[in-house]
Tab-separated table of C-alpha atoms and ligand atoms in Angstrom:
chain	number	residue	atom	x	y	z
G	4	MET	CA	49.213	69.271	34.668
G	5	GLN	CA	50.408	72.367	36.522
G	6	PRO	CA	48.418	75.522	36.568
G	7	ALA	CA	51.529	77.862	35.060
G	8	ARG	CA	51.543	75.481	31.785
G	9	LEU	CA	47.865	75.539	31.974
G	10	LEU	CA	48.033	79.697	31.876
G	11	LEU	CA	50.821	79.595	29.603
G	12	PHE	CA	49.048	77.379	26.839
G	13	LEU	CA	45.443	77.877	26.009
G	14	LEU	CA	44.931	74.286	24.680
G	15	LEU	CA	41.364	73.795	23.029
G	16	LEU	CA	40.042	70.307	22.489
G	17	LEU	CA	38.359	69.907	19.098
G	18	PRO	CA	36.473	67.173	17.818
G	19	GLY	CA	38.545	65.281	15.191
G	20	THR	CA	39.412	61.398	14.618
G	21	ALA	CA	41.684	59.066	16.540
G	22	ALA	CA	44.719	58.442	14.664
G	23	ASP	CA	46.297	55.353	15.823
G	24	PRO	CA	46.042	51.684	14.378
G	25	GLU	CA	46.038	48.952	16.574
G	26	GLY	CA	49.549	47.705	15.755
G	27	SER	CA	51.547	43.840	16.921
G	28	CYS	CA	52.556	43.014	20.310
G	29	LYS	CA	56.046	42.578	20.777
G	30	LEU	CA	58.041	40.253	23.285
G	31	HIS	CA	61.529	41.096	23.177
G	32	LEU	CA	64.913	39.951	25.115
G	33	PHE	CA	67.884	41.509	24.975
G	34	GLN	CA	71.568	41.029	25.909
G	35	ILE	CA	74.601	42.943	26.456
G	36	VAL	CA	77.981	41.261	27.112
G	37	ILE	CA	80.922	43.524	27.498
G	38	PHE	CA	84.230	41.585	27.525
G	39	HIS	CA	86.844	43.693	29.462
G	40	ASN	CA	89.755	41.220	29.217
G	41	THR	CA	90.323	37.351	28.804
G	42	SER	CA	88.930	36.451	32.388
G	43	PHE	CA	86.266	39.595	32.991
G	44	ALA	CA	82.843	39.578	30.999
G	45	ASP	CA	80.218	42.014	32.381
G	46	PHE	CA	76.496	40.814	31.681
G	47	SER	CA	72.967	42.223	31.700
G	48	ALA	CA	69.710	41.030	29.908
G	49	TRP	CA	66.114	42.071	29.892
G	50	ALA	CA	62.812	41.561	28.573
G	51	THR	CA	60.407	43.694	27.596
G	52	LEU	CA	56.728	43.457	26.459
G	53	GLU	CA	55.891	46.362	23.833
G	54	ASP	CA	58.261	49.162	25.644
G	55	MET	CA	57.905	48.132	28.944
G	56	VAL	CA	60.904	46.374	30.342
G	57	PHE	CA	58.713	43.773	32.758
G	58	ALA	CA	61.765	41.352	33.740
G	59	SER	CA	65.849	41.559	34.162
G	60	TRP	CA	68.464	39.042	35.212
G	61	GLN	CA	69.748	39.496	38.317
G	62	LYS	CA	73.524	38.414	37.626
G	63	HIS	CA	74.914	37.864	41.475
G	64	ASN	CA	72.346	35.059	42.016
G	65	ASP	CA	71.383	33.658	38.662
G	66	SER	CA	67.662	34.618	38.914
G	67	ILE	CA	65.204	36.998	37.267
G	68	LEU	CA	63.824	40.324	38.569
G	69	TYR	CA	60.082	40.878	37.857
G	70	CYS	CA	59.591	44.622	37.627
G	71	TYR	CA	55.410	44.642	37.803
G	72	PRO	CA	53.330	43.001	39.895
G	73	TRP	CA	51.774	40.914	37.190
G	74	VAL	CA	54.815	39.199	36.020
G	75	TYR	CA	55.523	36.559	38.017
G	76	PRO	CA	51.481	35.363	38.220
G	77	ALA	CA	51.518	35.491	34.217
G	78	LEU	CA	53.330	31.888	34.443
G	79	PRO	CA	53.253	28.634	36.501
G	80	GLU	CA	56.170	28.482	39.003
G	81	GLU	CA	57.273	25.468	37.060
G	82	GLU	CA	57.951	27.610	33.651
G	83	TRP	CA	60.145	30.243	35.708
G	84	LYS	CA	62.411	27.760	37.228
G	85	ASN	CA	62.520	26.029	33.550
G	86	LEU	CA	63.332	29.604	31.960
G	87	ILE	CA	65.900	30.352	34.785
G	88	ASN	CA	67.771	27.017	33.963
G	89	VAL	CA	67.336	27.257	30.033
G	90	PHE	CA	69.072	31.110	30.512
G	91	LYS	CA	71.767	29.956	33.160
G	92	ASN	CA	72.953	27.295	30.507
G	93	TYR	CA	72.838	30.187	27.803
G	94	LEU	CA	75.020	32.380	29.916
G	95	HIS	CA	77.412	29.594	31.032
G	96	GLY	CA	78.071	28.380	27.700
G	97	PHE	CA	77.697	31.414	25.696
G	98	VAL	CA	80.554	33.514	27.558
G	99	PRO	CA	83.118	30.876	27.263
G	100	SER	CA	82.647	30.113	23.781
G	101	LEU	CA	83.042	33.464	22.652
G	102	SER	CA	86.193	34.001	24.692
G	103	SER	CA	87.611	30.881	23.619
G	104	ASN	CA	87.016	31.985	19.925
G	105	VAL	CA	87.898	35.497	20.497
G	106	ASN	CA	91.451	34.369	21.593
G	107	LEU	CA	91.944	32.116	18.959
G	108	THR	CA	91.563	35.102	16.463
G	109	GLN	CA	93.201	37.245	18.286
G	110	THR	CA	90.129	39.911	18.234
G	111	PRO	CA	91.289	42.918	20.530
G	112	TYR	CA	89.586	43.488	23.871
G	113	PRO	CA	87.429	45.249	25.197
G	114	PHE	CA	84.613	44.326	22.703
G	115	VAL	CA	80.743	44.446	23.388
G	116	ILE	CA	78.249	41.882	22.424
G	117	GLN	CA	74.535	42.894	21.939
G	118	GLY	CA	71.815	40.226	21.562
G	119	ALA	CA	67.988	40.872	20.774
G	120	ALA	CA	65.485	38.054	20.214
G	121	GLY	CA	61.920	37.533	20.392
G	122	CYS	CA	58.607	38.011	18.717
G	123	ASP	CA	55.853	39.906	16.816
G	124	LEU	CA	52.024	39.133	17.101
G	125	TYR	CA	50.018	40.923	14.714
G	126	PRO	CA	46.180	41.358	15.006
G	127	ASN	CA	45.726	38.795	12.328
G	128	GLY	CA	47.321	35.987	14.439
G	129	SER	CA	50.513	35.626	12.736
G	130	TYR	CA	53.630	36.268	14.205
G	131	THR	CA	56.915	36.797	13.338
G	132	ARG	CA	60.422	35.878	15.367
G	133	PHE	CA	64.025	36.652	15.047
G	134	GLY	CA	67.564	36.305	16.923
G	135	HIS	CA	70.400	38.574	16.292
G	136	LEU	CA	73.938	39.234	17.327
G	137	ALA	CA	75.921	42.124	17.214
G	138	PHE	CA	79.709	42.692	17.419
G	139	ASN	CA	80.775	46.486	18.617
G	140	ALA	CA	77.436	47.588	17.208
G	141	HIS	CA	77.698	45.917	13.783
G	142	GLU	CA	75.858	42.838	12.704
G	143	PHE	CA	77.398	39.555	13.550
G	144	LEU	CA	75.317	36.386	13.388
G	145	SER	CA	71.716	35.805	12.787
G	146	PHE	CA	69.435	32.840	14.121
G	147	ASN	CA	67.491	31.504	11.149
G	148	VAL	CA	64.379	30.049	13.451
G	149	ASP	CA	63.023	27.981	10.308
G	150	ASN	CA	65.987	26.067	9.529
G	151	ARG	CA	67.703	26.174	13.435
G	152	HIS	CA	70.863	27.442	11.770
G	153	TRP	CA	73.293	30.291	12.765
G	154	GLU	CA	74.154	32.748	10.029
G	155	ARG	CA	77.016	34.982	10.007
G	156	LYS	CA	76.473	38.599	9.021
G	157	GLN	CA	80.147	39.603	8.402
G	158	ASN	CA	83.308	38.342	7.016
G	159	SER	CA	85.179	38.218	9.933
G	160	GLN	CA	87.470	35.269	10.891
G	161	LEU	CA	85.601	35.353	14.444
G	162	ALA	CA	81.984	35.299	12.946
G	163	ALA	CA	83.147	32.311	10.743
G	164	GLU	CA	84.420	30.275	14.017
G	165	VAL	CA	81.536	31.626	16.356
G	166	GLU	CA	79.137	30.433	13.465
G	167	LYS	CA	80.860	26.951	13.075
G	168	GLU	CA	80.960	26.674	16.833
G	169	PHE	CA	77.175	27.719	17.659
G	170	ASN	CA	75.884	25.577	14.921
G	171	SER	CA	77.538	22.628	16.352
G	172	PHE	CA	75.814	22.843	19.885
G	173	THR	CA	72.270	21.300	18.123
G	174	ILE	CA	70.618	20.664	21.629
G	175	PHE	CA	71.018	24.674	22.467
G	176	SER	CA	70.043	24.925	18.652
G	177	GLN	CA	66.424	23.128	19.265
G	178	THR	CA	65.754	24.991	22.302
G	179	LEU	CA	66.179	28.348	21.049
G	180	GLN	CA	64.065	27.405	18.161
G	181	PHE	CA	61.368	26.188	20.408
G	182	LEU	CA	61.790	29.190	22.306
G	183	LEU	CA	61.368	31.579	19.662
G	184	ASN	CA	58.595	29.930	17.454
G	185	VAL	CA	56.470	28.302	20.322
G	186	THR	CA	57.388	29.532	24.237
G	187	CYS	CA	57.702	33.103	23.129
G	188	VAL	CA	54.023	33.472	21.701
G	189	ASP	CA	52.356	31.473	24.205
G	190	HIS	CA	54.119	33.762	26.864
G	191	MET	CA	53.218	36.775	25.364
G	192	LYS	CA	49.479	35.861	24.950
G	193	LYS	CA	49.411	35.196	28.748
G	194	PHE	CA	51.582	38.727	29.528
G	195	ILE	CA	49.251	40.643	27.641
G	196	GLN	CA	46.495	39.194	29.581
G	197	TYR	CA	48.276	39.821	32.870
G	198	ALA	CA	49.382	43.026	32.045
G	199	LYS	CA	46.243	44.783	30.911
G	200	VAL	CA	46.397	47.878	33.123
G	201	ASP	CA	49.808	48.497	31.993
G	202	LEU	CA	49.279	47.792	28.422
G	203	GLU	CA	46.089	49.703	28.321
G	204	ARG	CA	47.813	52.904	30.364
G	205	GLN	CA	47.108	56.505	28.707
G	206	GLU	CA	48.614	59.557	29.452
G	207	LEU	CA	47.439	62.827	27.479
G	208	PRO	CA	50.213	64.677	25.793
G	209	VAL	CA	50.931	68.122	26.584
G	210	ALA	CA	51.603	70.289	23.548
G	211	THR	CA	53.670	73.788	23.630
G	212	VAL	CA	53.970	75.945	20.645
G	213	PHE	CA	56.520	78.415	20.438
G	214	ALA	CA	58.811	80.692	17.900
G	215	ARG	CA	62.504	80.459	17.054
G	216	THR	CA	64.122	83.183	14.533
G	217	PRO	CA	67.343	81.792	13.074
G	218	SER	CA	67.441	84.834	10.664
G	219	PRO	CA	65.223	88.073	10.509
G	220	ALA	CA	63.589	86.259	7.331
G	221	GLN	CA	62.723	83.213	8.319
G	222	LEU	CA	60.566	82.093	11.947
G	223	LEU	CA	60.628	78.487	13.004
G	224	LEU	CA	57.347	77.375	14.699
G	225	VAL	CA	58.156	74.344	16.966
G	226	CYS	CA	55.428	72.338	18.364
G	227	HIS	CA	56.496	70.317	21.100
G	228	VAL	CA	54.176	67.460	22.373
G	229	THR	CA	55.421	65.294	25.667
G	230	GLY	CA	54.142	63.033	28.272
G	231	PHE	CA	52.106	60.962	25.998
G	232	TYR	CA	51.555	57.091	26.173
G	233	PRO	CA	51.075	54.977	24.039
G	234	ARG	CA	53.630	55.734	21.696
G	235	PRO	CA	51.417	56.423	18.263
G	236	ILE	CA	50.562	59.962	18.014
G	237	SER	CA	49.521	62.240	14.958
G	238	VAL	CA	51.000	65.810	15.059
G	239	ALA	CA	50.317	68.054	12.174
G	240	TRP	CA	50.416	72.017	11.505
G	241	LEU	CA	47.376	73.580	10.555
G	242	ARG	CA	47.696	76.840	8.172
G	243	ASP	CA	44.271	78.764	8.193
G	244	GLY	CA	42.808	75.566	9.240
G	245	GLN	CA	43.823	73.865	6.215
G	246	GLU	CA	46.802	70.745	7.043
G	247	VAL	CA	49.931	71.798	5.851
G	248	PRO	CA	51.360	68.344	3.389
G	249	PRO	CA	54.763	67.138	3.750
G	250	GLY	CA	57.219	69.327	2.576
G	251	LEU	CA	60.778	70.963	2.975
G	252	ALA	CA	59.092	73.625	5.249
G	253	LEU	CA	57.965	70.683	7.674
G	254	SER	CA	60.343	68.635	9.855
G	255	THR	CA	58.997	66.082	12.713
G	256	SER	CA	61.563	64.298	14.795
G	257	ALA	CA	61.502	60.866	15.799
G	258	ILE	CA	59.427	59.747	18.795
G	259	LEU	CA	61.846	59.688	21.700
G	260	PRO	CA	61.482	57.998	25.243
G	261	ASN	CA	60.972	60.186	28.446
G	262	ALA	CA	62.388	58.667	31.625
G	263	ASP	CA	58.910	57.738	33.235
G	264	LEU	CA	57.554	55.863	30.134
G	265	THR	CA	55.830	58.289	28.252
G	266	TYR	CA	57.133	60.089	25.211
G	267	GLN	CA	57.962	62.924	23.421
G	268	LEU	CA	58.395	64.497	19.930
G	269	ARG	CA	58.592	67.800	18.291
G	270	SER	CA	57.550	69.495	14.814
G	271	VAL	CA	58.692	72.028	13.547
G	272	LEU	CA	57.166	74.417	10.243
G	273	ALA	CA	59.229	77.317	8.628
G	274	VAL	CA	57.213	80.111	8.102
G	275	ALA	CA	57.842	83.854	6.652
G	276	PRO	CA	57.328	86.494	9.520
G	277	ARG	CA	54.409	88.031	9.387
G	278	ASP	CA	52.734	86.160	6.387
G	279	GLY	CA	49.380	86.939	7.562
G	280	HIS	CA	48.422	83.417	7.918
G	281	SER	CA	47.118	81.711	11.345
G	282	TYR	CA	48.616	78.778	12.488
G	283	ALA	CA	47.754	76.058	14.718
G	284	CYS	CA	49.952	72.389	16.028
G	285	ARG	CA	47.061	69.358	15.868
G	286	VAL	CA	47.717	66.420	18.127
G	287	ARG	CA	45.606	63.257	17.812
G	288	HIS	CA	46.525	60.507	20.278
G	289	ARG	CA	44.391	57.476	21.747
G	290	SER	CA	44.130	59.237	25.298
G	291	LEU	CA	42.008	61.967	23.828
G	292	GLY	CA	39.443	59.796	22.009
G	293	THR	CA	37.993	61.138	19.097
G	294	ARG	CA	38.940	64.988	20.094
G	295	SER	CA	41.727	66.733	19.251
G	296	LEU	CA	44.325	68.878	20.821
G	297	LEU	CA	45.115	72.301	19.001
G	298	VAL	CA	47.168	74.884	19.996
G	299	PRO	CA	47.212	77.706	18.049
G	300	TRP	CA	50.100	80.122	17.403
G	301	GLU	CA	48.042	83.338	16.913
G	302	ILE	CA	46.312	82.996	19.971
G	303	GLN	CA	50.011	82.498	21.721
G	304	ARG	CA	50.820	85.688	20.247
G	305	ARG	CA	47.888	87.609	21.258
G	306	GLY	CA	48.444	85.850	24.820
G	307	SER	CA	51.921	87.410	25.161
G	308	ALA	CA	50.128	90.677	23.996
G	309	LEU	CA	47.679	90.691	26.818
G	310	THR	CA	50.835	90.103	29.280
G	311	ILE	CA	52.253	93.388	28.445
G	312	GLY	CA	48.885	95.042	28.309
G	313	ILE	CA	48.450	93.757	31.893
G	314	THR	CA	51.793	95.004	32.740
G	315	VAL	CA	51.313	98.236	31.365
G	316	MET	CA	47.683	98.312	33.348
G	317	VAL	CA	49.653	97.546	36.385
G	318	LEU	CA	52.687	100.322	35.647
G	319	LEU	CA	49.722	103.108	35.225
G	320	LEU	CA	48.178	101.925	38.555
G	321	VAL	CA	51.246	102.241	40.480
G	322	ALA	CA	51.770	105.571	39.124
G	323	ALA	CA	48.472	106.594	39.844
G	324	ALA	CA	49.245	105.248	43.495
G	325	CYS	CA	52.125	107.286	43.560
G	326	ALA	CA	50.797	110.343	42.598
G	327	GLY	CA	47.925	109.907	45.048
G	328	GLY	CA	49.841	109.374	47.407
G	329	PHE	CA	52.107	112.478	46.882
G	330	TRP	CA	49.167	114.292	46.491
G	331	TRP	CA	47.766	113.185	50.054
G	332	TRP	CA	51.022	113.561	51.209
G	333	LYS	CA	51.229	117.306	50.198
G	334	HIS	CA	47.932	117.519	51.398
G	335	ARG	CA	48.723	116.678	54.797
G	336	LYS	CA	51.742	118.770	54.977
G	337	SER	CA	49.782	121.794	54.295
G	338	ASP	CA	46.995	120.768	56.222
G	339	GLU	CA	49.604	120.422	59.056
G	340	ALA	CA	51.342	123.724	58.097
G	341	GLN	CA	47.847	125.490	58.555
Z	180	NAG	C1	48.994	39.401	9.082
Z	180	NAG	O1	49.380	40.674	9.203
Z	180	NAG	C2	50.711	40.873	8.899
Z	180	NAG	C3	51.269	42.372	9.169
Z	180	NAG	O2	50.191	43.323	8.840
Z	180	NAG	C4	51.134	40.646	7.809
Z	180	NAG	O3	52.587	41.050	7.309
Z	180	NAG	C5	51.093	39.361	7.220
Z	180	NAG	O4	51.285	38.856	6.001
Z	180	NAG	C6	49.184	39.171	7.585
Z	180	NAG	N1	49.286	37.611	7.519
Z	180	NAG	C7	48.142	37.479	7.215
Z	180	NAG	C8	48.287	35.755	6.867
Z	180	NAG	O5	47.509	37.708	6.664
Z	181	NAG	C1	56.519	26.783	14.540
Z	181	NAG	O1	55.315	26.692	15.099
Z	181	NAG	C2	54.237	26.404	14.771
Z	181	NAG	C3	53.144	26.349	15.219
Z	181	NAG	O2	52.986	25.705	16.416
Z	181	NAG	C4	54.400	25.191	13.684
Z	181	NAG	O3	53.410	24.902	12.832
Z	181	NAG	C5	55.821	25.317	12.751
Z	181	NAG	O4	56.079	23.803	12.579
Z	181	NAG	C6	57.124	25.490	13.834
Z	181	NAG	N1	58.408	26.112	13.213
Z	181	NAG	C7	59.268	25.567	13.574
Z	181	NAG	C8	60.477	25.799	12.473
Z	181	NAG	O5	59.490	24.809	14.164
């Protein structure tokens, strides 16, 4: 942490309880195809383990870019070759198939198809799997893994045509079913073993408390928490040491990603100015162990009072020095005059 931040924000570590429960693990695949016109579609695809993009598709040479050192060694070389073949066939079948249905139904260009597929593994060993397609950000088709069937999610003619056509590709549906029902979980278990260092990475949250005054009658206390990993976190406001219950005065943002694979969020508490209570923001996170991070609002104010105090002191010293200098200068002049 930067020293300036340390100076500005007094952080107290107090005993507490770790707040984040162990969740599921996710292996997801994403694709975006932008159909610009009848002859040009731009394609990108990537895979995530939890929230780490660990592999992406390189379309210039139909290969996989392995984003962490653990990715390639996690599976046998043959398996990577198989996967690359499956994706190549998928891409080279998917795009022309959609293009021809688009022409058939006179759907206007440009448009975007987004795909998401994958599996979630729970601590009790059970898992779920899914495959969805969206058209211009609206639900389009879903793949039912159990009965190996594509189901349309909107009433358009295009959805009906694509549903019919995809369901006629029986080998593709069988492959997809096996990929989602078996391969996905098998591979996820291997990746989890190999990715331990990155999955268990812990970054400490940095919390800052400041106030906004939207009107003279209202004070908004803002607790901004950033830089933490993994994602689960608990942020609460304490009034005179007691947790403020959920209500209209309290609003907490969604957890948002930072560019460096850490997260941030803010919690805002509306209070009346000078209501005589003390306030503090309390953060609990895996990286803190059993302790809590406590950032008091009262002490922030005393902090600024201290700054004013120091400024006054410095001014007084400067004034004294000036006065002293002037006295010395006058004295010397009168000495010289003698
Ligand atoms: C396992 O856990 C998940 C998520 O908590 C739950 O939805 C599912 O029903 C559980 N399955 C079994 C067999 O306990
Ligand atoms: C999915 O895999 C499980 C375990 O291998 C198997 O028991 C189940 O029949 C499979 N389901 C489908 C729809 O293939």
